[in-house]
Amino acid sequence: PITRNKGATLKEMGAAAITAAMADAGVDPKRVGAVYVGNMMSGMLSDQQHMGPYLATAAGLVGVEATTIEACCGGGGAALRMGYMAVASGMHETVVVAGVEQMTHRDRDVVTKGLATASDWTSEGATGATFVSLNGDLMALYMAKYGIKAEQFAP
């Protein structure tokens, strides 16, 4: 679930989502062979790396393979791909895939800087660029290349 629950920790939210998903799917936790968790910024914003094993243990999945997948904003999708490949290859019959991120508990500037680490930090983030400014630059280039005015996007 997506929430702005500032009172809950990543551990609490992740474990609750995993246990609820297993219950909803009728999955016996003893059948889970692996847990794949997509996450980008827990180390920067929550002082907690290694979310895969952290959440697996919190959800009662002790002793299973558990991995954190970091692929910036695509971490959840990359985790899903890893889970799919584990099942399709026959390595595991049942896996849990989750994505977890918590940003609302930190100051906006700290979160913006953390998000900027998904860009080329040396040439972009360290110079003050953010995803908003980078996307704005891309939009300006697109508009210039194709001769489009701003009013055509939002009349």
XYZ file of C-alpha atoms in Angstrom:
155
model
C 0.000 0.000 0.000
C 1.009 3.584 -0.569
C 0.672 5.700 2.542
C 1.893 8.844 4.237
C 1.910 7.092 7.609
C 4.629 9.152 9.279
C 4.273 7.156 12.480
C 5.284 3.823 10.939
C 8.811 2.651 10.175
C 10.000 1.011 6.978
C 10.245 -2.223 8.929
C 6.649 -2.008 10.138
C 5.228 -0.973 6.771
C 7.240 -3.534 4.807
C 6.498 -6.434 7.130
C 2.787 -5.554 7.200
C 2.619 -5.366 3.392
C 4.463 -8.669 2.968
C 2.368 -10.571 5.510
C -0.870 -9.107 4.118
C 0.118 -10.015 0.545
C 0.984 -13.589 1.544
C -2.322 -13.938 3.412
C -4.270 -12.469 0.488
C -2.568 -14.868 -1.948
C -2.960 -17.843 0.386
C 0.795 -18.418 0.506
C 2.158 -20.551 3.326
C 5.245 -18.702 4.605
C 7.082 -22.063 4.785
C 6.857 -22.295 0.979
C 8.633 -18.963 0.347
C 12.115 -19.573 -1.028
C 13.251 -15.992 -1.535
C 12.379 -12.372 -0.847
C 13.309 -9.573 -3.266
C 12.867 -6.003 -2.037
C 13.207 -2.941 -4.229
C 14.554 0.096 -2.394
C 16.659 3.143 -3.203
C 17.105 5.467 -0.279
C 16.648 3.668 3.037
C 20.328 4.051 3.854
C 20.279 7.789 3.190
C 16.925 8.603 4.755
C 16.370 5.947 7.427
C 19.907 4.862 8.300
C 18.983 1.288 7.375
C 20.482 -0.622 4.467
C 19.936 -4.280 3.600
C 16.139 -4.054 3.366
C 15.622 -7.531 1.887
C 16.843 -9.503 4.898
C 15.555 -6.827 7.278
C 11.978 -7.065 6.002
C 12.062 -10.820 5.467
C 12.976 -11.336 9.111
C 10.388 -8.803 10.271
C 7.726 -10.658 8.247
C 8.699 -13.993 9.822
C 10.540 -15.310 6.769
C 13.687 -16.272 8.637
C 16.356 -18.258 6.836
C 15.202 -17.606 3.273
C 17.264 -15.990 0.571
C 16.606 -12.258 0.838
C 18.029 -9.563 -1.385
C 17.695 -5.824 -1.779
C 17.427 -4.634 -5.370
C 18.521 -1.042 -6.009
C 17.649 0.452 -9.363
C 16.712 4.024 -8.442
C 13.055 4.684 -9.207
C 12.817 1.291 -10.931
C 13.764 -0.733 -7.846
C 10.330 -2.300 -7.439
C 10.196 -3.284 -11.108
C 13.723 -4.691 -10.967
C 12.790 -6.693 -7.859
C 9.753 -8.057 -9.699
C 11.993 -9.108 -12.579
C 14.366 -10.894 -10.200
C 11.438 -12.686 -8.575
C 10.036 -13.681 -11.962
C 13.427 -14.994 -13.084
C 13.838 -17.004 -9.869
C 10.495 -18.738 -10.418
C 10.799 -19.094 -14.219
C 14.253 -20.652 -13.894
C 12.996 -23.203 -11.392
C 15.304 -21.918 -8.673
C 12.316 -21.174 -6.435
C 8.675 -22.163 -6.571
C 7.392 -19.288 -4.462
C 8.949 -15.872 -3.878
C 7.896 -12.617 -2.273
C 8.526 -9.353 -4.115
C 8.097 -5.995 -2.429
C 9.089 -2.396 -2.900
C 9.481 -0.057 0.041
C 10.523 3.542 0.382
C 9.938 6.179 3.033
C 10.448 9.852 2.315
C 7.810 11.842 4.199
C 9.601 11.565 7.538
C 12.565 13.645 6.359
C 13.037 17.256 5.322
C 12.244 18.020 1.676
C 15.797 19.189 0.932
C 17.273 15.956 2.306
C 14.870 13.882 0.196
C 15.555 15.976 -2.910
C 19.297 15.463 -2.463
C 18.749 11.730 -1.976
C 16.683 11.520 -5.153
C 19.382 13.414 -7.022
C 21.823 10.584 -6.297
C 19.951 8.598 -8.959
C 21.419 10.974 -11.530
C 25.083 11.433 -12.357
C 25.986 13.052 -9.044
C 29.269 14.584 -10.188
C 27.858 16.450 -13.166
C 24.239 16.915 -12.081
C 23.312 16.461 -8.410
C 26.467 18.054 -7.018
C 25.834 21.117 -9.184
C 22.356 21.622 -7.731
C 20.334 19.745 -10.327
C 17.254 17.866 -9.132
C 14.928 15.531 -10.982
C 12.501 18.414 -11.342
C 15.150 20.650 -12.903
C 16.518 17.838 -15.108
C 13.019 17.028 -16.369
C 12.441 20.731 -16.959
C 15.635 20.871 -19.026
C 14.484 17.866 -21.068
C 11.108 19.478 -21.638
C 12.735 22.729 -22.763
C 14.943 20.816 -25.228
C 11.910 18.927 -26.559
C 9.923 22.139 -26.974
C 12.822 23.844 -28.753
C 13.467 20.887 -31.064
C 9.839 20.505 -32.116
C 8.789 24.163 -31.936
C 6.137 23.536 -29.287
C 4.835 26.270 -27.009
C 3.988 25.687 -23.350
C 0.340 26.552 -24.020
C 0.064 23.461 -26.228
C 0.677 21.255 -23.189
C -1.604 23.012 -20.768
C -3.996 25.377 -22.514
